[in-house]
Amino acid sequence: MRCLLFIPLFLHISNCLSEDYIHEFQAKVKNSIEYNISETKKFKNYDLEGTFTDNFGNIGTLRAVIIADIDKGKLVRLDATSENIYSNNERFYTRGIREKSDEDAGIAYTIILGTTEKLKSLIGTRCTTSVRYVNDAIFGINKCKLNEKSKRILNELNN
């Protein structure tokens, strides 16, 4: 019985010890391909190039590849893979998925898949991503929970 009480307490304390990582990004659509599969279905593939900032004062560039299936003007599924390069050349790579939302805005779930050696503690970090599109521009924000080691590394990244 004590074990059952300990688990929720441990999860609550772990959540309190983590800090949000806020990663805001802006990008332009490049190399867009669109197929009208039927009267209601579309396939889109496009590349994004842009910049980002975070709540630790870091800046960088990003590139992403997006694949989207659309039916009747609604997004059925969107897959995104990105490379984020900090100003000191440290990198992390993400994979994101967004399903069943408006075509031009929505919430995705992202995970950090890989990093350069210095950022290894970020691997496996899960984020919630919110995006909006205006013509060929995208504006987005990632919100992720960090452990103490990742927080320290990102805080010292450009020092």
mmCIF file of C-alpha atoms in Angstrom:
data_model
loop_
_atom_site.group_PDB
_atom_site.id
_atom_site.type_symbol
_atom_site.label_atom_id
_atom_site.label_comp_id
_atom_site.label_asym_id
_atom_site.label_seq_id
_atom_site.Cartn_x
_atom_site.Cartn_y
_atom_site.Cartn_z
ATOM 1 C CA MET A 1 0.000 0.000 0.000
ATOM 2 C CA ARG A 2 2.842 2.409 0.861
ATOM 3 C CA CYS A 3 4.337 1.750 -2.557
ATOM 4 C CA LEU A 4 1.105 2.870 -4.242
ATOM 5 C CA LEU A 5 1.180 6.132 -2.291
ATOM 6 C CA PHE A 6 4.851 6.700 -3.090
ATOM 7 C CA ILE A 7 4.448 6.517 -6.897
ATOM 8 C CA PRO A 8 2.125 9.559 -7.298
ATOM 9 C CA LEU A 9 4.282 11.534 -4.846
ATOM 10 C CA PHE A 10 7.432 10.666 -6.820
ATOM 11 C CA LEU A 11 5.805 11.694 -10.120
ATOM 12 C CA HIS A 12 4.620 14.988 -8.635
ATOM 13 C CA ILE A 13 8.082 15.804 -7.233
ATOM 14 C CA SER A 14 9.748 14.879 -10.545
ATOM 15 C CA ASN A 15 7.361 17.184 -12.385
ATOM 16 C CA CYS A 16 8.084 20.043 -9.943
ATOM 17 C CA LEU A 17 11.847 19.621 -10.371
ATOM 18 C CA SER A 18 11.647 19.869 -14.144
ATOM 19 C CA GLU A 19 11.589 23.210 -15.914
ATOM 20 C CA ASP A 20 9.844 24.126 -19.108
ATOM 21 C CA TYR A 21 12.015 24.563 -22.166
ATOM 22 C CA ILE A 22 10.414 27.093 -24.502
ATOM 23 C CA HIS A 23 11.702 26.927 -28.083
ATOM 24 C CA GLU A 24 10.079 29.492 -30.409
ATOM 25 C CA PHE A 25 10.617 29.207 -34.144
ATOM 26 C CA GLN A 26 9.756 30.922 -37.397
ATOM 27 C CA ALA A 27 10.335 29.471 -40.858
ATOM 28 C CA LYS A 28 9.551 29.893 -44.542
ATOM 29 C CA VAL A 29 8.260 27.112 -46.772
ATOM 30 C CA LYS A 30 10.761 26.009 -49.439
ATOM 31 C CA ASN A 31 10.515 23.344 -52.177
ATOM 32 C CA SER A 32 6.789 22.686 -51.874
ATOM 33 C CA ILE A 33 5.213 19.734 -53.700
ATOM 34 C CA GLU A 34 1.470 19.143 -53.737
ATOM 35 C CA TYR A 35 -0.534 16.330 -55.326
ATOM 36 C CA ASN A 36 -4.302 16.501 -55.695
ATOM 37 C CA ILE A 37 -5.023 12.811 -55.283
ATOM 38 C CA SER A 38 -8.785 13.208 -55.677
ATOM 39 C CA GLU A 39 -11.387 15.956 -55.403
ATOM 40 C CA THR A 40 -11.074 15.892 -51.601
ATOM 41 C CA LYS A 41 -7.617 14.415 -50.890
ATOM 42 C CA LYS A 42 -4.244 16.143 -51.126
ATOM 43 C CA PHE A 43 -0.671 15.187 -50.344
ATOM 44 C CA LYS A 44 1.839 17.908 -49.453
ATOM 45 C CA ASN A 45 5.580 17.703 -48.979
ATOM 46 C CA TYR A 46 7.644 20.763 -48.176
ATOM 47 C CA ASP A 47 10.857 21.914 -46.594
ATOM 48 C CA LEU A 48 11.126 24.648 -43.990
ATOM 49 C CA GLU A 49 14.097 26.921 -43.316
ATOM 50 C CA GLY A 50 14.092 29.283 -40.366
ATOM 51 C CA THR A 51 15.402 30.455 -37.026
ATOM 52 C CA PHE A 52 14.690 29.836 -33.347
ATOM 53 C CA THR A 53 15.223 31.286 -29.889
ATOM 54 C CA ASP A 54 14.782 29.677 -26.487
ATOM 55 C CA ASN A 55 14.134 30.775 -22.918
ATOM 56 C CA PHE A 56 17.824 30.247 -22.027
ATOM 57 C CA GLY A 57 18.900 32.988 -24.452
ATOM 58 C CA ASN A 58 20.138 30.583 -27.134
ATOM 59 C CA ILE A 59 19.570 31.231 -30.847
ATOM 60 C CA GLY A 60 19.955 29.141 -33.960
ATOM 61 C CA THR A 61 18.707 27.971 -37.320
ATOM 62 C CA LEU A 62 16.411 25.121 -38.251
ATOM 63 C CA ARG A 63 15.526 23.016 -41.239
ATOM 64 C CA ALA A 64 12.567 20.667 -41.406
ATOM 65 C CA VAL A 65 10.884 18.274 -43.813
ATOM 66 C CA ILE A 66 7.098 18.080 -43.607
ATOM 67 C CA ILE A 67 4.791 15.435 -45.099
ATOM 68 C CA ALA A 68 1.037 15.994 -44.838
ATOM 69 C CA ASP A 69 -2.124 14.159 -45.868
ATOM 70 C CA ILE A 70 -5.242 16.319 -46.182
ATOM 71 C CA ASP A 71 -8.860 15.287 -46.744
ATOM 72 C CA LYS A 72 -11.742 17.738 -47.244
ATOM 73 C CA GLY A 73 -9.544 20.651 -46.139
ATOM 74 C CA LYS A 74 -8.668 18.989 -42.816
ATOM 75 C CA LEU A 75 -5.303 17.601 -41.871
ATOM 76 C CA VAL A 76 -5.415 13.823 -41.486
ATOM 77 C CA ARG A 77 -1.750 13.406 -40.526
ATOM 78 C CA LEU A 78 1.407 15.475 -40.611
ATOM 79 C CA ASP A 79 4.902 14.112 -40.000
ATOM 80 C CA ALA A 80 7.825 16.462 -39.425
ATOM 81 C CA THR A 81 11.542 15.855 -38.965
ATOM 82 C CA SER A 82 13.802 18.769 -38.077
ATOM 83 C CA GLU A 83 17.424 19.699 -37.491
ATOM 84 C CA ASN A 84 18.017 22.544 -35.034
ATOM 85 C CA ILE A 85 21.501 24.109 -34.999
ATOM 86 C CA TYR A 86 22.499 26.408 -32.140
ATOM 87 C CA SER A 87 24.828 29.347 -32.823
ATOM 88 C CA ASN A 88 27.756 27.335 -31.365
ATOM 89 C CA ASN A 89 27.004 24.467 -33.817
ATOM 90 C CA GLU A 90 25.490 22.085 -31.220
ATOM 91 C CA ARG A 91 22.501 20.278 -32.768
ATOM 92 C CA PHE A 92 19.387 18.344 -31.945
ATOM 93 C CA TYR A 93 16.974 16.445 -34.196
ATOM 94 C CA THR A 94 13.245 16.024 -33.659
ATOM 95 C CA ARG A 95 10.355 14.027 -35.036
ATOM 96 C CA GLY A 96 6.824 15.366 -34.706
ATOM 97 C CA ILE A 97 3.328 14.140 -35.491
ATOM 98 C CA ARG A 98 0.109 16.128 -35.817
ATOM 99 C CA GLU A 99 -3.209 14.444 -36.558
ATOM 100 C CA LYS A 100 -6.788 15.511 -37.262
ATOM 101 C CA SER A 101 -6.666 19.287 -37.075
ATOM 102 C CA ASP A 102 -7.073 22.336 -39.247
ATOM 103 C CA GLU A 103 -4.634 22.447 -42.126
ATOM 104 C CA ASP A 104 -3.157 25.828 -41.164
ATOM 105 C CA ALA A 105 -2.845 25.434 -37.355
ATOM 106 C CA GLY A 106 -2.689 22.786 -34.684
ATOM 107 C CA ILE A 107 -0.956 20.979 -31.854
ATOM 108 C CA ALA A 108 1.722 18.365 -32.505
ATOM 109 C CA TYR A 109 3.752 16.105 -30.264
ATOM 110 C CA THR A 110 7.496 16.090 -30.778
ATOM 111 C CA ILE A 111 10.380 14.023 -29.419
ATOM 112 C CA ILE A 112 14.094 14.777 -29.540
ATOM 113 C CA LEU A 113 15.626 11.796 -31.371
ATOM 114 C CA GLY A 114 19.287 12.683 -31.586
ATOM 115 C CA THR A 115 21.833 15.312 -30.596
ATOM 116 C CA THR A 116 25.478 16.211 -30.691
ATOM 117 C CA GLU A 117 27.527 14.751 -27.816
ATOM 118 C CA LYS A 118 27.159 17.747 -25.484
ATOM 119 C CA LEU A 119 23.335 17.631 -25.661
ATOM 120 C CA LYS A 120 22.875 13.836 -25.195
ATOM 121 C CA SER A 121 20.766 14.348 -22.041
ATOM 122 C CA LEU A 122 18.032 15.869 -24.262
ATOM 123 C CA ILE A 123 17.434 12.620 -26.171
ATOM 124 C CA GLY A 124 13.953 11.327 -25.413
ATOM 125 C CA THR A 125 12.628 14.731 -24.317
ATOM 126 C CA ARG A 126 8.985 15.078 -25.321
ATOM 127 C CA CYS A 127 7.493 18.399 -26.339
ATOM 128 C CA THR A 128 4.133 19.858 -27.225
ATOM 129 C CA THR A 129 4.303 21.956 -30.385
ATOM 130 C CA SER A 130 1.825 24.596 -31.466
ATOM 131 C CA VAL A 131 1.984 26.019 -35.005
ATOM 132 C CA ARG A 132 0.259 28.586 -37.186
ATOM 133 C CA TYR A 133 0.756 29.163 -40.899
ATOM 134 C CA VAL A 134 0.393 32.450 -42.771
ATOM 135 C CA ASN A 135 0.846 32.012 -46.534
ATOM 136 C CA ASP A 136 4.340 30.444 -46.829
ATOM 137 C CA ALA A 137 5.459 31.289 -43.271
ATOM 138 C CA ILE A 138 5.158 29.186 -40.121
ATOM 139 C CA PHE A 139 5.239 30.398 -36.529
ATOM 140 C CA GLY A 140 5.579 27.873 -33.746
ATOM 141 C CA ILE A 141 6.488 27.149 -30.187
ATOM 142 C CA ASN A 142 7.710 23.967 -28.498
ATOM 143 C CA LYS A 143 7.184 23.462 -24.775
ATOM 144 C CA CYS A 144 9.193 20.656 -23.205
ATOM 145 C CA LYS A 145 9.910 19.451 -19.660
ATOM 146 C CA LEU A 146 13.624 19.317 -18.822
ATOM 147 C CA ASN A 147 15.562 17.473 -16.161
ATOM 148 C CA GLU A 148 18.213 19.349 -14.140
ATOM 149 C CA LYS A 149 21.130 18.137 -16.274
ATOM 150 C CA SER A 150 19.506 19.290 -19.527
ATOM 151 C CA LYS A 151 18.562 22.619 -17.942
ATOM 152 C CA ARG A 152 22.159 23.218 -16.835
ATOM 153 C CA ILE A 153 23.586 22.300 -20.252
ATOM 154 C CA LEU A 154 21.196 24.583 -22.164
ATOM 155 C CA ASN A 155 21.744 27.400 -19.690
ATOM 156 C CA GLU A 156 25.528 27.177 -20.219
ATOM 157 C CA LEU A 157 25.394 26.492 -23.959
ATOM 158 C CA ASN A 158 26.650 29.857 -25.192
ATOM 159 C CA ASN A 159 28.791 30.835 -22.183
#
